[in-house]
Amino acid sequence: MTIAAQGSRLEAIPRPASVLQRNVNLLRELAVTQFKLKYTGSALGYVWSLVKPAMLFGIMYAVFSVLLRAGSSTPDFTVQLLFAIVIWTFFTESTVVAVNSVVASANLIRKAYFPRWIIVVASILTALMTFLINAALIIVITVPLGSMHLGLRSLAAPLLLVELLMLIIGLSLLLSSLFVYYRDVGHIWEICTLVLFYGSAIVYPFVLFQQHHVAVIAGLNPLAQIVEDLRHALVTPGAPWTMTLLGGLYAVPVLLSVGVFVLGFYVFHRLTPRFAENL
Amino acid sequence: MSVAIHAKGLNKCFRVPLDRSTTLKYRVTHLRSASRYRDFYALRDVSFDVPEGQFLGITGPNGCGKSTLLKILARILRPDSGEVAVNGEVSSFLELGVGFNPELTARENVFLAGAVLGLSRAQLARQINAIMHFADLAEFADAKLKNYSSGMQVRLAFTVAITASAEILLMDEVLAVGDARFQDKCFEVFSQFKRDGKTIVLVSHDLGILERYCDRLLLLYHGQVLDDGPPARVTSHYRSIVAEEEAAEGGAAVAAAAVLGA
């Protein structure tokens, strides 16, 4: 159909028939826009997303590796630390931004109809783009140096990333919807990330948990399990899978990730209808 | 003729908190007083059907529930009870420029706001020049939106909004903005939409516009449908109520002045 007014003409555009296609389209537009906005306007632009994890890596390397000699008995600890810091940065940036995402999009939610989870997942996708670029850079640098040890076990890496994404999406949906009603959630989550940072064997090797039962308890934390298994899959073939350590309890961190994913969608779905009037 | 919008027995009540209760500490320390809310009934038992192709106006004083009703039709709010059915592709303009970001260029904003409306980037890309031209902004397509005047932003927003093909349009006071020339353009478009048999719901305070364009007018008062019929009759009903209220208030003011003076 053509719309004509005051001499100019416009062809009306039909919406795609499939709702999925509309949602994917909106998801992509929001994620790409956020990514662009995050890195335009500053002089160094995208470089900042590299500088921040690089600084964190430098500081953690100086403190834990040089001063405390945390990884002296672990081969490849430097590369392990680098990997863990990049995974950690993705985890914390995506969740912290996502928790606030629904409230930050209050105007959009009050004035337009679309599935609300798109906002949360778009903000995670923005962080994922940064993560993928950083990870690609590390691989490009470390593979020629011979610091990465790839093999059949590396095929587990994509599965572990899926587990990480489920954990992140679940947590983000859960926390962002609760944040609409309880603003304390933002602060509580910041404290939790600090606990997770030091409790998930990010800045020290997992073998530092010397007592068996302490190691088992630490391994039940999905983030510790994901980081440790990714290290094994990509960097240090000598270190065991957490499955070897946990045995049947290996189901706990995996089920926790899946459980958080399901719970996140459930809580978000239950709270969504009243977002518009509570924002 | 088939029904485009069906609303039956709609109720909507907002719980207006009387105290700050968005912190956990407050919730924990004030367990007993958790019910410190005032219930505000925005809509009470609102029912109406809009046949396909009708131009329905909704009016009423501030706080009568007009916008709440429109948001329920647009699926942004969920009614507490009652049923709503909207049959057909809907475009809702509750505000012009939803999804716009001032840091992006006009062109990028078209893609973003278009995506919020459900349009795909590929389709918008084919039409982008026509859209910028229709909005009289062809030369400024790559300027950032923050450098646009408010009038230019409104033109762009309106053009994006009408680009999405829809059978049902829900509009809230869209016409209150923009200069005379732009308003003429809006009405040219609306007249065409009406000729094309689209169903339009317009919420407005402008009784002149409502009388001129609507086929039927709904008068809301304290969340209830007070009148529903031909625009000329409903607007005169509304005007008489306003006049009565003003007279009553005037009387009260005179009485109060007399008391104060005594």
Coordinates of C-alpha atoms in Angstrom, one line a residue:
Chain A
M1 CA 0.0 0.0 0.0
T2 CA 1.2 3.5 -0.8
I3 CA 0.9 6.4 1.5
A4 CA 0.8 9.8 -0.1
A5 CA 0.8 13.2 1.5
Q6 CA 1.9 16.7 0.4
G7 CA 3.5 15.3 -2.7
S8 CA 5.7 12.7 -1.1
R9 CA 5.0 9.0 -1.2
L10 CA 5.8 6.1 1.1
E11 CA 5.4 2.4 0.6
A12 CA 4.0 0.7 3.7
I13 CA 6.2 -2.2 4.9
P14 CA 4.6 -5.4 6.0
R15 CA 6.0 -7.0 9.2
P16 CA 7.5 -10.5 8.8
A17 CA 4.8 -13.1 9.4
S18 CA 6.9 -15.1 11.8
V19 CA 7.1 -13.7 15.3
L20 CA 10.5 -15.5 15.7
Q21 CA 11.9 -13.5 12.9
R22 CA 10.7 -10.2 14.4
N23 CA 12.2 -11.1 17.7
V24 CA 15.5 -12.1 16.3
N25 CA 15.6 -8.9 14.3
L26 CA 14.9 -6.7 17.4
L27 CA 17.4 -8.7 19.4
R28 CA 20.1 -8.1 16.8
E29 CA 19.3 -4.4 16.4
L30 CA 19.4 -3.8 20.2
A31 CA 22.6 -5.8 20.7
V32 CA 24.5 -4.1 17.9
T33 CA 23.3 -0.7 18.9
Q34 CA 24.4 -1.2 22.5
F35 CA 27.8 -2.4 21.3
K36 CA 28.2 0.6 19.0
L37 CA 27.1 3.0 21.7
K38 CA 29.4 1.5 24.3
Y39 CA 32.5 2.1 22.2
T40 CA 31.7 5.3 20.3
G41 CA 32.3 8.7 21.7
S42 CA 35.5 7.7 23.6
A43 CA 38.9 8.3 21.8
L44 CA 40.1 4.7 22.2
G45 CA 36.7 3.2 21.5
Y46 CA 36.8 -0.6 21.3
V47 CA 40.3 -0.7 22.7
W48 CA 38.9 -0.1 26.1
S49 CA 37.2 -3.5 26.2
L50 CA 40.8 -4.9 25.8
V51 CA 42.5 -2.6 28.2
K52 CA 40.2 -3.4 31.1
P53 CA 40.7 -7.2 31.2
A54 CA 44.4 -6.6 30.4
M55 CA 44.8 -4.4 33.4
L56 CA 42.9 -6.9 35.6
F57 CA 45.1 -9.6 34.3
G58 CA 48.3 -7.6 34.9
I59 CA 47.3 -6.8 38.5
M60 CA 46.2 -10.4 39.3
Y61 CA 49.3 -11.7 37.7
A62 CA 51.5 -9.4 39.8
V63 CA 49.7 -10.2 43.0
F64 CA 48.9 -13.9 42.7
S65 CA 51.6 -15.2 40.4
V66 CA 54.6 -13.1 41.3
L67 CA 54.0 -12.1 44.9
L68 CA 52.1 -15.1 46.2
R69 CA 53.5 -17.6 43.8
A70 CA 50.0 -19.1 43.5
G71 CA 50.7 -20.9 40.2
S72 CA 54.4 -21.7 40.6
S73 CA 53.6 -25.4 40.7
T74 CA 51.2 -25.2 37.8
P75 CA 52.5 -25.2 34.3
D76 CA 50.9 -22.6 31.9
F77 CA 49.4 -20.7 34.8
T78 CA 49.9 -17.4 33.0
V79 CA 47.8 -18.5 30.1
Q80 CA 45.3 -20.1 32.4
L81 CA 45.0 -16.8 34.3
L82 CA 44.5 -14.9 31.0
F83 CA 41.7 -17.3 29.9
A84 CA 40.0 -17.2 33.3
I85 CA 40.1 -13.4 33.5
V86 CA 38.5 -13.0 30.0
I87 CA 35.8 -15.6 30.9
W88 CA 35.3 -13.8 34.3
T89 CA 35.0 -10.4 32.6
F90 CA 32.3 -11.7 30.3
F91 CA 30.4 -13.3 33.2
T92 CA 30.5 -10.2 35.4
E93 CA 30.0 -7.5 32.7
S94 CA 27.0 -9.4 31.2
T95 CA 25.3 -10.1 34.5
V96 CA 25.9 -6.7 36.1
V97 CA 24.6 -4.8 32.9
A98 CA 21.8 -7.2 32.4
V99 CA 20.5 -6.9 36.0
N100 CA 19.9 -3.2 35.3
S101 CA 18.7 -3.7 31.7
V102 CA 15.0 -3.9 32.3
V103 CA 14.9 -0.8 34.5
A104 CA 17.1 1.1 32.1
S105 CA 14.7 0.4 29.3
A106 CA 11.7 1.6 31.3
N107 CA 10.6 4.0 28.6
L108 CA 10.6 1.4 25.9
I109 CA 8.7 -1.1 28.2
R110 CA 6.0 1.5 29.1
K111 CA 5.4 2.5 25.5
A112 CA 5.9 -0.4 23.2
Y113 CA 4.9 -4.1 23.1
F114 CA 7.5 -6.8 22.4
P115 CA 8.7 -9.8 24.4
R116 CA 10.6 -8.3 27.4
W117 CA 13.3 -11.0 27.6
I118 CA 14.7 -9.6 24.4
I119 CA 16.0 -6.6 26.3
V120 CA 17.9 -8.8 28.8
V121 CA 19.3 -11.2 26.2
A122 CA 20.3 -8.3 23.9
S123 CA 22.5 -6.9 26.7
I124 CA 24.1 -10.3 27.2
L125 CA 24.7 -10.5 23.5
T126 CA 26.5 -7.2 23.6
A127 CA 28.9 -8.6 26.2
L128 CA 29.2 -11.8 24.3
M129 CA 30.5 -9.9 21.2
T130 CA 33.2 -8.3 23.3
F131 CA 34.0 -11.7 24.8
L132 CA 34.3 -13.4 21.4
I133 CA 36.6 -10.7 20.1
N134 CA 38.8 -10.9 23.2
A135 CA 38.9 -14.7 23.1
A136 CA 39.8 -14.7 19.4
L137 CA 42.7 -12.3 20.2
I138 CA 44.0 -14.5 22.9
I139 CA 43.8 -17.6 20.7
V140 CA 45.6 -15.7 17.9
I141 CA 48.4 -14.7 20.3
T142 CA 48.8 -17.9 22.3
V143 CA 48.5 -20.6 19.7
P144 CA 51.7 -19.5 17.8
L145 CA 53.5 -19.2 21.2
G146 CA 52.6 -22.9 21.8
S147 CA 50.8 -22.0 25.1
M148 CA 47.6 -23.6 24.0
H149 CA 47.3 -27.3 23.9
L150 CA 44.4 -28.3 21.7
G151 CA 43.3 -31.9 21.3
L152 CA 40.1 -34.0 21.2
R153 CA 39.3 -32.8 24.7
S154 CA 39.0 -29.2 23.3
L155 CA 35.7 -30.3 21.7
A156 CA 34.2 -29.9 25.1
A157 CA 34.8 -26.1 25.0
P158 CA 31.7 -25.2 23.0
L159 CA 29.6 -27.3 25.4
L160 CA 31.1 -25.5 28.4
L161 CA 30.4 -22.2 26.7
V162 CA 26.8 -23.2 26.3
E163 CA 26.7 -24.1 30.0
L164 CA 28.2 -20.7 30.8
L165 CA 25.6 -18.9 28.6
M166 CA 22.7 -20.8 30.3
L167 CA 24.0 -19.8 33.7
I168 CA 24.4 -16.1 32.6
I169 CA 21.0 -15.9 30.8
G170 CA 19.3 -17.6 33.8
L171 CA 20.9 -15.3 36.4
S172 CA 20.3 -12.2 34.3
L173 CA 16.6 -12.9 33.7
L174 CA 16.1 -13.8 37.4
L175 CA 17.9 -10.8 38.8
S176 CA 16.7 -8.2 36.2
S177 CA 13.1 -9.0 36.9
L178 CA 13.6 -9.0 40.7
F179 CA 15.4 -5.7 40.3
V180 CA 12.2 -4.0 39.1
Y181 CA 10.7 -4.7 42.5
Y182 CA 13.7 -4.7 44.8
R183 CA 16.5 -2.4 44.0
D184 CA 18.7 -4.1 46.7
V185 CA 19.2 -6.9 44.1
G186 CA 21.8 -4.7 42.3
H187 CA 24.0 -4.3 45.4
I188 CA 23.5 -7.9 46.5
W189 CA 24.6 -9.1 43.1
E190 CA 27.8 -7.0 43.2
I191 CA 28.8 -8.6 46.5
C192 CA 28.0 -12.0 45.1
T193 CA 30.3 -11.4 42.1
L194 CA 33.1 -10.5 44.5
V195 CA 32.6 -13.8 46.4
L196 CA 32.5 -15.7 43.1
F197 CA 35.6 -14.0 41.8
Y198 CA 37.7 -15.2 44.7
G199 CA 35.8 -18.4 45.2
S200 CA 35.9 -19.7 41.7
A201 CA 39.6 -20.4 41.2
I202 CA 39.9 -17.6 38.7
V203 CA 43.1 -16.0 40.0
Y204 CA 44.7 -19.1 41.4
P205 CA 44.9 -22.6 40.1
F206 CA 42.2 -25.0 41.2
V207 CA 44.8 -27.4 42.7
L208 CA 45.3 -24.8 45.5
F209 CA 42.3 -26.5 47.1
Q210 CA 44.5 -29.2 48.6
Q211 CA 42.0 -30.9 50.9
H212 CA 39.7 -33.2 48.9
H213 CA 36.4 -32.1 50.5
V214 CA 37.2 -28.4 50.1
A215 CA 38.0 -29.0 46.4
V216 CA 34.7 -30.9 46.0
I217 CA 32.7 -28.1 47.6
A218 CA 34.5 -25.5 45.4
G219 CA 33.8 -27.6 42.3
L220 CA 30.1 -27.6 43.0
N221 CA 30.0 -23.9 42.0
P222 CA 29.1 -23.9 38.3
L223 CA 31.4 -21.0 37.5
A224 CA 34.5 -22.7 39.1
Q225 CA 33.6 -26.0 37.2
I226 CA 33.2 -24.2 33.9
V227 CA 36.4 -22.2 34.2
E228 CA 38.4 -25.2 35.4
D229 CA 37.1 -27.5 32.7
L230 CA 37.8 -24.8 30.0
R231 CA 41.4 -24.6 31.2
H232 CA 41.7 -28.3 30.9
A233 CA 40.1 -28.4 27.5
L234 CA 42.2 -25.6 26.0
V235 CA 45.4 -25.0 28.1
T236 CA 46.5 -27.7 30.5
P237 CA 46.0 -31.3 29.4
G238 CA 47.6 -32.5 32.6
A239 CA 45.0 -31.1 35.0
P240 CA 42.1 -33.4 35.5
W241 CA 38.5 -32.7 34.5
T242 CA 36.4 -31.6 37.4
M243 CA 34.3 -34.7 36.6
T244 CA 37.3 -36.8 37.9
L245 CA 37.3 -34.9 41.1
L246 CA 33.5 -34.7 41.6
G247 CA 32.4 -38.1 40.4
G248 CA 28.6 -38.3 40.5
L249 CA 28.5 -34.9 42.1
Y250 CA 29.5 -33.5 38.7
A251 CA 25.7 -33.4 38.0
V252 CA 25.4 -30.7 40.7
P253 CA 27.1 -27.7 38.9
V254 CA 25.6 -28.7 35.5
L255 CA 22.1 -29.1 36.9
L256 CA 22.6 -25.8 38.8
S257 CA 23.3 -24.0 35.5
V258 CA 20.3 -25.6 33.8
G259 CA 18.2 -25.0 36.9
V260 CA 19.1 -21.3 37.0
F261 CA 18.3 -21.0 33.3
V262 CA 14.8 -22.6 33.8
L263 CA 14.2 -20.7 37.0
G264 CA 15.2 -17.4 35.4
F265 CA 12.8 -17.8 32.5
Y266 CA 10.0 -18.9 34.9
V267 CA 10.4 -16.0 37.3
F268 CA 10.8 -13.5 34.5
H269 CA 7.7 -14.8 32.8
R270 CA 5.7 -14.5 36.0
L271 CA 6.8 -11.0 36.7
T272 CA 6.7 -9.6 33.1
P273 CA 3.0 -8.7 33.0
R274 CA 3.4 -6.1 35.7
F275 CA 6.7 -4.5 34.5
A276 CA 5.0 -1.6 32.8
E277 CA 3.1 -0.4 35.8
N278 CA 6.0 -0.9 38.3
L279 CA 8.7 0.9 36.3
Chain B
M1 CA -18.8 -6.5 9.4
S2 CA -16.3 -8.3 11.7
V3 CA -15.1 -7.0 15.0
A4 CA -11.6 -5.5 15.1
I5 CA -11.4 -4.8 18.8
H6 CA -13.5 -6.5 21.5
A7 CA -13.3 -5.4 25.1
K8 CA -15.6 -6.8 27.7
G9 CA -15.8 -6.0 31.4
L10 CA -12.3 -4.5 31.7
N11 CA -11.1 -3.7 35.1
K12 CA -7.8 -2.3 36.1
C13 CA -6.7 -1.2 39.5
F14 CA -3.3 0.3 40.3
R15 CA -1.9 -0.2 43.8
V16 CA -0.3 3.1 44.6
P17 CA 2.2 2.6 47.4
L18 CA 2.0 5.1 50.1
D19 CA 5.5 4.5 51.3
R20 CA 8.8 3.6 49.9
S21 CA 8.8 -0.2 49.8
T22 CA 11.3 -1.0 47.1
T23 CA 14.1 -1.9 49.6
L24 CA 14.3 -5.3 51.3
K25 CA 15.2 -3.7 54.6
Y26 CA 11.9 -1.8 54.5
R27 CA 10.0 -5.0 53.6
V28 CA 11.6 -6.9 56.4
T29 CA 11.3 -4.2 59.1
H30 CA 7.7 -3.3 58.1
L31 CA 6.3 -6.8 57.7
R32 CA 3.0 -5.9 59.4
S33 CA 2.4 -2.8 57.4
A34 CA 2.9 -4.5 54.1
S35 CA -0.6 -3.4 53.0
R36 CA 0.1 0.3 52.9
Y37 CA -1.4 0.8 49.5
R38 CA -4.1 3.0 48.1
D39 CA -6.1 1.3 45.4
F40 CA -6.7 3.5 42.3
Y41 CA -9.3 2.1 40.0
A42 CA -8.2 3.3 36.6
L43 CA -10.9 1.2 34.7
R44 CA -14.2 -0.2 36.0
D45 CA -16.2 -2.6 33.8
V46 CA -15.3 -1.0 30.5
S47 CA -16.9 -2.8 27.5
F48 CA -17.1 -1.9 23.8
D49 CA -16.7 -3.4 20.4
V50 CA -15.0 -1.7 17.5
P51 CA -16.1 -2.9 14.1
E52 CA -13.5 -3.2 11.3
G53 CA -12.8 0.2 9.6
Q54 CA -14.2 2.4 12.4
F55 CA -12.4 5.5 13.6
L56 CA -13.0 5.5 17.4
G57 CA -12.2 8.5 19.5
I58 CA -11.7 8.2 23.3
T59 CA -11.8 11.3 25.5
G60 CA -12.3 12.3 29.1
P61 CA -10.6 14.4 31.8
N62 CA -7.1 13.7 33.1
G63 CA -6.9 10.5 35.1
C64 CA -10.1 9.0 33.6
G65 CA -8.3 5.9 32.3
K66 CA -7.9 6.8 28.6
S67 CA -4.2 5.9 28.4
T68 CA -4.6 2.8 30.6
L69 CA -7.3 1.6 28.2
L70 CA -5.1 2.2 25.2
K71 CA -2.2 0.4 26.9
I72 CA -4.3 -2.6 27.6
L73 CA -5.4 -2.7 23.9
A74 CA -1.7 -2.4 23.0
R75 CA -0.9 -5.4 25.4
I76 CA 1.5 -3.3 27.5
L77 CA -0.7 -3.5 30.5
R78 CA -2.7 -6.6 31.5
P79 CA -6.3 -6.0 32.8
D80 CA -7.1 -7.4 36.3
S81 CA -10.3 -8.9 34.8
G82 CA -12.3 -8.8 31.7
E83 CA -11.5 -9.9 28.1
V84 CA -9.7 -8.2 25.3
A85 CA -9.4 -9.4 21.7
V86 CA -7.7 -7.5 19.0
N87 CA -8.0 -9.1 15.6
G88 CA -5.4 -7.9 13.1
E89 CA -1.9 -6.5 12.9
V90 CA -1.6 -3.6 15.4
S91 CA 0.6 -0.5 15.3
S92 CA 0.5 1.5 18.5
F93 CA 1.9 5.0 18.8
L94 CA 1.6 5.8 22.5
E95 CA 4.4 8.2 22.1
L96 CA 6.4 9.3 19.1
G97 CA 10.0 8.2 18.9
V98 CA 9.8 5.2 21.1
G99 CA 13.2 3.4 20.8
F100 CA 15.0 6.5 19.5
N101 CA 18.5 7.1 20.8
P102 CA 19.9 10.7 20.6
E103 CA 23.5 9.4 20.1
L104 CA 22.6 7.6 16.8
T105 CA 22.1 9.1 13.4
A106 CA 18.6 9.5 12.0
R107 CA 19.2 6.6 9.6
E108 CA 20.3 4.3 12.5
N109 CA 17.3 5.4 14.5
V110 CA 15.0 4.4 11.7
F111 CA 16.3 0.8 11.9
L112 CA 16.1 0.7 15.7
A113 CA 12.6 2.2 16.0
G114 CA 11.5 0.1 13.0
A115 CA 12.8 -3.1 14.8
V116 CA 10.7 -2.1 17.9
L117 CA 7.7 -2.0 15.6
G118 CA 8.6 -5.4 14.2
L119 CA 10.1 -4.4 10.9
S120 CA 13.2 -6.0 9.4
R121 CA 16.4 -4.2 8.6
A122 CA 16.4 -5.4 5.0
Q123 CA 12.9 -4.1 4.3
L124 CA 13.7 -0.8 6.0
A125 CA 17.0 -0.5 4.1
R126 CA 15.1 -0.6 0.7
Q127 CA 12.8 2.2 1.9
I128 CA 15.2 4.3 3.8
N129 CA 15.5 7.1 1.2
A130 CA 11.7 7.3 0.8
I131 CA 11.3 7.5 4.6
M132 CA 13.8 10.3 4.9
H133 CA 12.2 12.1 2.0
F134 CA 8.7 11.7 3.3
A135 CA 9.8 13.2 6.6
D136 CA 11.5 16.1 4.7
L137 CA 14.8 15.1 6.2
A138 CA 16.6 13.7 3.2
E139 CA 19.6 16.0 3.7
F140 CA 20.0 15.2 7.4
A141 CA 19.9 11.4 7.2
D142 CA 23.3 11.0 8.7
A143 CA 23.1 13.7 11.4
K144 CA 22.9 12.5 15.0
L145 CA 19.4 12.7 16.4
K146 CA 20.5 14.9 19.3
N147 CA 21.3 17.6 16.7
Y148 CA 17.7 17.5 15.4
S149 CA 15.1 20.0 16.5
S150 CA 12.1 18.5 18.3
G151 CA 10.0 19.1 15.2
M152 CA 12.4 17.2 13.0
Q153 CA 12.4 14.3 15.5
V154 CA 8.6 14.2 15.5
R155 CA 8.5 14.1 11.7
L156 CA 11.0 11.2 11.6
A157 CA 9.2 9.3 14.4
F158 CA 5.8 9.8 12.7
T159 CA 7.1 8.6 9.4
V160 CA 8.6 5.5 10.9
A161 CA 5.4 4.8 12.8
I162 CA 3.2 5.0 9.7
T163 CA 5.6 2.9 7.6
A164 CA 4.7 -0.3 9.5
S165 CA 1.7 -1.7 7.6
A166 CA -1.1 -2.4 10.1
E167 CA -4.8 -3.0 10.1
I168 CA -5.4 -1.4 13.5
L169 CA -3.8 1.8 14.8
L170 CA -3.8 2.8 18.4
M171 CA -2.8 6.4 19.0
D172 CA -2.4 8.6 22.0
E173 CA -2.4 12.4 21.5
V174 CA 0.0 12.0 18.6
L175 CA -1.5 15.1 16.9
A176 CA -0.7 17.5 19.8
V177 CA 2.8 17.9 18.5
G178 CA 4.3 19.4 15.4
D179 CA 3.6 22.5 13.5
A180 CA 0.5 23.2 11.4
R181 CA 2.0 21.9 8.2
F182 CA 3.0 18.7 9.8
Q183 CA -0.5 18.3 11.4
D184 CA -2.0 18.7 8.0
K185 CA 0.3 15.9 6.7
C186 CA -0.8 13.7 9.7
F187 CA -4.4 14.2 8.8
E188 CA -3.9 13.6 5.2
V189 CA -2.4 10.2 6.2
F190 CA -5.2 9.4 8.6
S191 CA -7.8 10.3 6.1
Q192 CA -6.1 7.9 3.7
F193 CA -5.9 5.2 6.4
K194 CA -9.7 5.7 7.0
R195 CA -10.4 5.4 3.3
D196 CA -8.4 2.2 3.2
G197 CA -10.6 0.7 5.8
K198 CA -8.2 0.6 8.7
T199 CA -9.5 0.6 12.2
I200 CA -8.2 3.6 14.2
V201 CA -8.5 4.3 17.9
L202 CA -7.4 7.9 18.9
V203 CA -7.1 9.2 22.4
S204 CA -7.3 12.9 22.5
H205 CA -8.4 16.0 24.4
D206 CA -8.9 18.0 21.2
L207 CA -12.7 17.8 20.9
G208 CA -12.6 19.7 17.5
I209 CA -10.3 17.0 16.0
L210 CA -12.4 14.2 17.4
E211 CA -15.6 15.6 16.1
R212 CA -14.1 16.1 12.6
Y213 CA -12.5 12.7 12.2
C214 CA -14.2 10.1 14.4
D215 CA -17.1 7.9 13.5
R216 CA -17.8 7.3 17.2
L217 CA -16.7 8.7 20.5
L218 CA -16.2 7.1 23.9
L219 CA -16.3 9.3 27.0
L220 CA -14.5 7.9 30.0
Y221 CA -15.1 9.3 33.4
H222 CA -13.5 8.0 36.6
G223 CA -12.6 4.8 34.7
Q224 CA -16.2 4.1 33.5
V225 CA -17.8 4.6 30.1
L226 CA -20.1 7.5 30.6
D227 CA -21.2 7.9 27.0
D228 CA -20.6 6.1 23.8
G229 CA -22.1 7.3 20.5
P230 CA -21.9 9.9 17.7
P231 CA -19.1 12.4 18.3
A232 CA -21.3 15.5 18.2
R233 CA -23.6 14.2 20.9
V234 CA -20.8 12.9 23.1
T235 CA -18.7 16.1 23.0
S236 CA -21.7 18.2 23.9
H237 CA -22.4 15.9 26.8
Y238 CA -18.8 16.2 27.9
R239 CA -18.9 20.0 27.6
S240 CA -22.0 20.2 29.7
I241 CA -20.4 18.0 32.4
V242 CA -17.3 20.2 32.5
A243 CA -19.5 23.3 32.7
E244 CA -21.5 21.8 35.6
E245 CA -18.3 20.9 37.5
E246 CA -16.8 24.3 37.0
A247 CA -20.0 25.9 38.2
A248 CA -19.9 23.6 41.3
E249 CA -16.3 24.4 41.9
G250 CA -17.0 28.1 41.4
G251 CA -19.8 27.9 43.9
A252 CA -17.5 26.1 46.4
A253 CA -14.8 28.7 45.9
V254 CA -17.3 31.5 46.5
A255 CA -18.5 29.7 49.7
A256 CA -14.9 29.2 50.8
A257 CA -14.1 32.8 50.2
A258 CA -17.1 33.8 52.2
V259 CA -16.0 31.7 55.1
L260 CA -12.4 33.0 55.0
G261 CA -13.7 36.5 54.7
A262 CA -16.0 36.2 57.7

